PDB file of C-alpha atoms and ligand atoms in Angstrom:
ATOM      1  CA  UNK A 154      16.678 -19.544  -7.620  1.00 91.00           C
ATOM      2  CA  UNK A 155      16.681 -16.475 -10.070  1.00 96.00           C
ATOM      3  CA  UNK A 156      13.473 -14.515 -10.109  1.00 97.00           C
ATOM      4  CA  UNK A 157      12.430 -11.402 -12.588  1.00 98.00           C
ATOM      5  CA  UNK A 158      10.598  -9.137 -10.735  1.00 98.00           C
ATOM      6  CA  UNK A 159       9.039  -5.864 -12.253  1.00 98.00           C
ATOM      7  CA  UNK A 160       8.911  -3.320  -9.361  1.00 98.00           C
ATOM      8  CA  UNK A 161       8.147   0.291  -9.617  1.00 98.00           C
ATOM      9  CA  UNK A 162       8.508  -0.206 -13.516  1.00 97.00           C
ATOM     10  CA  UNK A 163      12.003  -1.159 -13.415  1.00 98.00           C
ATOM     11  CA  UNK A 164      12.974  -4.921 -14.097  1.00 98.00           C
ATOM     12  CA  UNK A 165      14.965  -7.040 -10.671  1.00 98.00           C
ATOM     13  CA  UNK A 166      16.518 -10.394 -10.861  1.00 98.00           C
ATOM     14  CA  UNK A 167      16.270 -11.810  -7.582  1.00 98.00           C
ATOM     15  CA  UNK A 168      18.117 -14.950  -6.421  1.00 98.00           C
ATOM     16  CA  UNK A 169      16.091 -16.178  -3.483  1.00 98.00           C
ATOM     17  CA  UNK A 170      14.000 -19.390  -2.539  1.00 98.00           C
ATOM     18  CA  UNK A 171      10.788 -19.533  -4.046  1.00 98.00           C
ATOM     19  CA  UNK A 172       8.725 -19.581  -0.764  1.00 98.00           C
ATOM     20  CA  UNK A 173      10.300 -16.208   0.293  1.00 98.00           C
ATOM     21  CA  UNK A 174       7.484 -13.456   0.691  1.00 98.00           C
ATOM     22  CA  UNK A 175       7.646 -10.241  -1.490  1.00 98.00           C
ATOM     23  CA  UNK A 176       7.969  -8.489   1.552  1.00 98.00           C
ATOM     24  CA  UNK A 177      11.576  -9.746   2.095  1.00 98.00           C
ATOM     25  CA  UNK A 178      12.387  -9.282  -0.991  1.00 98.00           C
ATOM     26  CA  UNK A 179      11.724  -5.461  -1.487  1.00 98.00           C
ATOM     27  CA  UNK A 180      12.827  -4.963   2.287  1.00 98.00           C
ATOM     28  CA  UNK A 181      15.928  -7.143   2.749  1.00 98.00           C
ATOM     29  CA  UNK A 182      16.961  -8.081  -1.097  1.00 98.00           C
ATOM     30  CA  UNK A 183      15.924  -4.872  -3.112  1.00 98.00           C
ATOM     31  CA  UNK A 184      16.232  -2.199   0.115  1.00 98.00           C
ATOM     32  CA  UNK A 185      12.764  -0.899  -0.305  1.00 98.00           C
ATOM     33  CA  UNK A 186      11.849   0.221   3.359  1.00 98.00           C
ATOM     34  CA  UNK A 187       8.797   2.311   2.821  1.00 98.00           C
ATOM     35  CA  UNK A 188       6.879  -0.952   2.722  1.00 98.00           C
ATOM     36  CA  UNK A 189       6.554  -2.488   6.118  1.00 98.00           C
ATOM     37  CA  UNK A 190       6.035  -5.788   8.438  1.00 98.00           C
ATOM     38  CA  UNK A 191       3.255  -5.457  11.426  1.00 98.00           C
ATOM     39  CA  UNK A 192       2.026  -9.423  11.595  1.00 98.00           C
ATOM     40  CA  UNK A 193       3.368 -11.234   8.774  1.00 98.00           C
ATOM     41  CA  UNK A 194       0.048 -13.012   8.957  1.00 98.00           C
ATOM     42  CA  UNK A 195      -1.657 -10.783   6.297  1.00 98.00           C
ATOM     43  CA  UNK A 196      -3.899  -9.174   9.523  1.00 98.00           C
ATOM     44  CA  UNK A 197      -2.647  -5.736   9.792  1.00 98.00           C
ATOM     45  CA  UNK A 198      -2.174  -4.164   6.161  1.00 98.00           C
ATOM     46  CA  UNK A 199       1.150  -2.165   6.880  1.00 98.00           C
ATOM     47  CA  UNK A 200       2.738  -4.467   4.075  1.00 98.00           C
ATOM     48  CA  UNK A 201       0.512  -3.344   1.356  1.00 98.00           C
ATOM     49  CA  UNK A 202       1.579  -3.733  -2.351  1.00 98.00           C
ATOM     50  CA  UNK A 203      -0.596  -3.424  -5.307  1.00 98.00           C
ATOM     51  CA  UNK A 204      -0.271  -6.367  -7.764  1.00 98.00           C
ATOM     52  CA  UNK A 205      -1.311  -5.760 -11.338  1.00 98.00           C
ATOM     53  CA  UNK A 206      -2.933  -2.580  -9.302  1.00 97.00           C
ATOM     54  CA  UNK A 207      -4.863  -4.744  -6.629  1.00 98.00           C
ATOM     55  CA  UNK A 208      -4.013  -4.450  -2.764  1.00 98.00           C
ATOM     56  CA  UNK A 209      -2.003  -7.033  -2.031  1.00 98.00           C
ATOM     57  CA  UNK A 210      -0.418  -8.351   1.249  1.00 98.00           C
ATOM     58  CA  UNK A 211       3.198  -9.088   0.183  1.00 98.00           C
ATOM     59  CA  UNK A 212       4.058 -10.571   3.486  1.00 98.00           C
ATOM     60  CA  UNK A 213       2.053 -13.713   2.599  1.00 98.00           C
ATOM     61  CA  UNK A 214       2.574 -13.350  -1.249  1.00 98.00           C
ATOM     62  CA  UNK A 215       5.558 -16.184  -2.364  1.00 98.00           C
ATOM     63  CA  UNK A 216       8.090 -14.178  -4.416  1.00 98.00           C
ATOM     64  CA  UNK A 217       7.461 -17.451  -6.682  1.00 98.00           C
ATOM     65  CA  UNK A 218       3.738 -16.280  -7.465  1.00 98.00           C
ATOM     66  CA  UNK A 219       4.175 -12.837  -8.893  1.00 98.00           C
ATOM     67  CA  UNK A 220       5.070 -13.561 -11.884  1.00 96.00           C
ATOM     68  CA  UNK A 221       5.251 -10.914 -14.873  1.00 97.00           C
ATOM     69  CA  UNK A 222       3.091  -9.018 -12.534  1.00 98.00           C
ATOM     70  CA  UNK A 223       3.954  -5.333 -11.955  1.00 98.00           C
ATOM     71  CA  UNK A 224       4.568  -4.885  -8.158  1.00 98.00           C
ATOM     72  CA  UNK A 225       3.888  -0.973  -6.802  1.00 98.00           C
ATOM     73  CA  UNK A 226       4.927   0.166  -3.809  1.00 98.00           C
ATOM     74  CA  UNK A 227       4.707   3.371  -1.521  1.00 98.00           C
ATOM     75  CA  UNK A 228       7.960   4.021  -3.005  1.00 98.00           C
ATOM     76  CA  UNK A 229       6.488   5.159  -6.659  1.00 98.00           C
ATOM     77  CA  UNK A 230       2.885   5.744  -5.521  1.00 98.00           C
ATOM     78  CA  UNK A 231       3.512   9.473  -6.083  1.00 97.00           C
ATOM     79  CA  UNK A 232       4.260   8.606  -9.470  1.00 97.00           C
ATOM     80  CA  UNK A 233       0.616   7.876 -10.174  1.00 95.00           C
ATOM     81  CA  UNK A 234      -1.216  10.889 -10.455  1.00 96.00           C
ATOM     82  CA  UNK A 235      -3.728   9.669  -8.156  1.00 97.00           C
ATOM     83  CA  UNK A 236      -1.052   8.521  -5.806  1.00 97.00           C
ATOM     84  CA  UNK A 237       0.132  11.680  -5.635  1.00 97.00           C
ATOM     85  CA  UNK A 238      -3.051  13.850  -4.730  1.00 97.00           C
ATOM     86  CA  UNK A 239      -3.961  11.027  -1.980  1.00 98.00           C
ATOM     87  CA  UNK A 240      -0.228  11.822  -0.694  1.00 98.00           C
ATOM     88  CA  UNK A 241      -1.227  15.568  -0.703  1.00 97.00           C
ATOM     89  CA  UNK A 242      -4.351  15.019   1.029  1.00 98.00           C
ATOM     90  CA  UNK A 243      -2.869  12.935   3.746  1.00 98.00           C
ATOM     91  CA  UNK A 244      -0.695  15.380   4.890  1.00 98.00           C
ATOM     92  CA  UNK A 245      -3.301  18.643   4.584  1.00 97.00           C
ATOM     93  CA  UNK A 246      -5.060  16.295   6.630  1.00 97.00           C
ATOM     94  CA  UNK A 247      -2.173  15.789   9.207  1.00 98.00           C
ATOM     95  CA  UNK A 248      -2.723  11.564   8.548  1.00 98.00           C
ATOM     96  CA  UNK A 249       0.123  10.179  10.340  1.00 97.00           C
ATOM     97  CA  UNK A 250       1.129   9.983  13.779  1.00 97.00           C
ATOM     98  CA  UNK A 251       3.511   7.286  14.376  1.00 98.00           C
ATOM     99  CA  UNK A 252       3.569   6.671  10.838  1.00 97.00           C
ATOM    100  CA  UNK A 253       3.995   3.215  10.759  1.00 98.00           C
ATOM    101  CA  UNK A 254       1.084   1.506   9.252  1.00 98.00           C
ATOM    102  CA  UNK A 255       0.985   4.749   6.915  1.00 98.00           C
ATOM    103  CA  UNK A 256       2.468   3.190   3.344  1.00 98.00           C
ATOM    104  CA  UNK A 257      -0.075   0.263   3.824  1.00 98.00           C
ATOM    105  CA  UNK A 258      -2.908   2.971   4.460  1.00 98.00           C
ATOM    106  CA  UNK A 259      -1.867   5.146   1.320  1.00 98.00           C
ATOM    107  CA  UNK A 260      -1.367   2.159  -0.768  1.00 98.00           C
ATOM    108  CA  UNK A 261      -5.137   0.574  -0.025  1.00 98.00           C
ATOM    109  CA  UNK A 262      -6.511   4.059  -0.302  1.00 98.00           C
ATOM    110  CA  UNK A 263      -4.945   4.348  -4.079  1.00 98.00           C
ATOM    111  CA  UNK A 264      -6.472   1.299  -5.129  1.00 98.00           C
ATOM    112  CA  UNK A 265      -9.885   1.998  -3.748  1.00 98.00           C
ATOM    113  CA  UNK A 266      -9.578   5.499  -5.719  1.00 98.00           C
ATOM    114  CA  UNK A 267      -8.637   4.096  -8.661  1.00 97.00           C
ATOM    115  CA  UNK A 268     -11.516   1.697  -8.703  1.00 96.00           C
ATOM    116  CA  UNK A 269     -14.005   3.656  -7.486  1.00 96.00           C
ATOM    117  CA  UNK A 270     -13.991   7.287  -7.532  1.00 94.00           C
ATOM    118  CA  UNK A 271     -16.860   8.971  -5.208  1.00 95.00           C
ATOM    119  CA  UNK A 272     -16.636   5.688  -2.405  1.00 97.00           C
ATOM    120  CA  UNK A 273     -19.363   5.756  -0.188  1.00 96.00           C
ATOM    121  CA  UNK A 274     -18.378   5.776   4.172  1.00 95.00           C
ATOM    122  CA  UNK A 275     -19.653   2.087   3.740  1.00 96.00           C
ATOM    123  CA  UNK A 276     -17.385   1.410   0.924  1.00 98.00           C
ATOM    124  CA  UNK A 277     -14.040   3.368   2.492  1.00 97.00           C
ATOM    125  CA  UNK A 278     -14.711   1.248   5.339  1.00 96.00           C
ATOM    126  CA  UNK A 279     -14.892  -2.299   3.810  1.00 97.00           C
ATOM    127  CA  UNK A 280     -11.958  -1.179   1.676  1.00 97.00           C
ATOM    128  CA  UNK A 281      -9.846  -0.195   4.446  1.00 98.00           C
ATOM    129  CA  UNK A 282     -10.868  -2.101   7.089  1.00 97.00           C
ATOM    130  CA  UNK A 283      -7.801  -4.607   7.087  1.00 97.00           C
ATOM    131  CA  UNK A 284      -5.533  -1.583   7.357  1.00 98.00           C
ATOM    132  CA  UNK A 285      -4.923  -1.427  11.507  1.00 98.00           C
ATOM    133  CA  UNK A 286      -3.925   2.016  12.426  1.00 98.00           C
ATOM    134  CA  UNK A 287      -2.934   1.555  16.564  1.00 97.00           C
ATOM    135  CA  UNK A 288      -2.378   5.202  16.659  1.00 98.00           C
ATOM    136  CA  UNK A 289      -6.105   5.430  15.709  1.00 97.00           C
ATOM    137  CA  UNK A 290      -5.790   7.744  12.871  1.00 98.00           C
ATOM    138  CA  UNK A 291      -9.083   6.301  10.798  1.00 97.00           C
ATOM    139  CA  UNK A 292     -11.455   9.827  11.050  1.00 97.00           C
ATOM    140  CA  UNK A 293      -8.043  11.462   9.557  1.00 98.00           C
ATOM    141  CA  UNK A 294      -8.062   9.083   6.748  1.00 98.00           C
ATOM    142  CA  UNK A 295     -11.331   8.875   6.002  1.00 97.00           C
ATOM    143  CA  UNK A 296     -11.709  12.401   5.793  1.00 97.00           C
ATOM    144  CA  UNK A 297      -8.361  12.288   3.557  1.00 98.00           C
ATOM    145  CA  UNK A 298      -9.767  10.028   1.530  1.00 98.00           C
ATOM    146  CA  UNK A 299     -13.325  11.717   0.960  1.00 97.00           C
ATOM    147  CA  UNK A 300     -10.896  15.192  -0.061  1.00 96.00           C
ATOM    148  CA  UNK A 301      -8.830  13.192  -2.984  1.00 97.00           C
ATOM    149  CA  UNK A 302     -12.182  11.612  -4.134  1.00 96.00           C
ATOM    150  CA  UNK A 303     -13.847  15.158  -4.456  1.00 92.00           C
ATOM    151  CA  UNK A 304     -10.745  16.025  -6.606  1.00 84.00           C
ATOM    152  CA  UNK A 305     -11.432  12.538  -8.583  1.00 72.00           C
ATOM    153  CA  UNK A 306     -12.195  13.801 -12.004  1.00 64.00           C
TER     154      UNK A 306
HETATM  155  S1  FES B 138       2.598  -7.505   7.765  1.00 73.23           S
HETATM  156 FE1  FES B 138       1.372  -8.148   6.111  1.00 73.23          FE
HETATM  157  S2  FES B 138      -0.670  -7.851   6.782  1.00 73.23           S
HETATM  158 FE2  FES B 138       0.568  -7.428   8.533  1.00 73.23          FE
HETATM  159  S1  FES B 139      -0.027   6.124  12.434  1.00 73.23           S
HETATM  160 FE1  FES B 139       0.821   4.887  14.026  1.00 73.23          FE
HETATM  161  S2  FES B 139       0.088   2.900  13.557  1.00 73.23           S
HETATM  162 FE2  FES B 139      -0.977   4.171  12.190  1.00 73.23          FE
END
């Protein structure tokens, strides 16, 4: 079945089942590799959308459920001004190690931001705290994230 998608502000037609997770379709349909699979069980974070700007798991979001929705991923974060300076401050604070779990990290971190401006620790952590990180980078990012915020208008 035919599915519009609107991805990174550019309109995809899609022909795939209705069940199949967004995650398959940006990775295997569209070629969109920055966004990645960990669990497939929405437990990890590494496949981390936004939705209409929220944080959204796409490996358990049906390709049938988006919608008109607009999908971003880590692919036009740096678009978004905010993306961008959270991108900067990720790498002055030397974020990734493996870099795996690193799209899902940026992309929760941007909608916290954009949200919230000045986050508390407490808040960082209950935003972030389905993003796993096995390389144990979490000091880096919180510290990342407390930079962009200071920087937050
Ligand atoms: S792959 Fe989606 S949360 Fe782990
Ligand atoms: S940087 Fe390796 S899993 Fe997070």
């Amino acid at each position: 079945m035919a599915f519009k998608l609107k991805i990174n502000g550019t309109d995809h037609s899609v022909d795939v089942d209705g069940d199949t997770p967004l995650l398959w379709v940006l990775r295997d349909v569209l070629g969109m590799t920055g966004t990645k699979f960990g669990c497939g069980m929405a437990l990890c974070g590494a496949c981390t959308v936004h939705i209409d700007g929220a944080p959204t798991r796409s490996c358990i979001t049906q390709v049938d459920s988006v919608g008109v929705a607009a999908v971003t991923t880590i692919e036009a974060i740096g678009a978004m001004q905010l993306g961008a300076r959270i991108q900067k401050a990720w790498l002055d604070h030397e974020v990734p190690q493996c870099g795996y779990c690193q799209s899902g990290q940026i992309m929760s971190a941007t909608a916290l931001l954009a949200g919230n401006k000045r986050p508390t620790d407490a808040e960082i952590d209950d935003a972030m705290s389905g993003n796993i990180c096995r390389c144990g980078t979490y000091q880096r990012i919180r510290q990342a994230i407390k930079d962009a915020a200071q920087q937050n208008g």
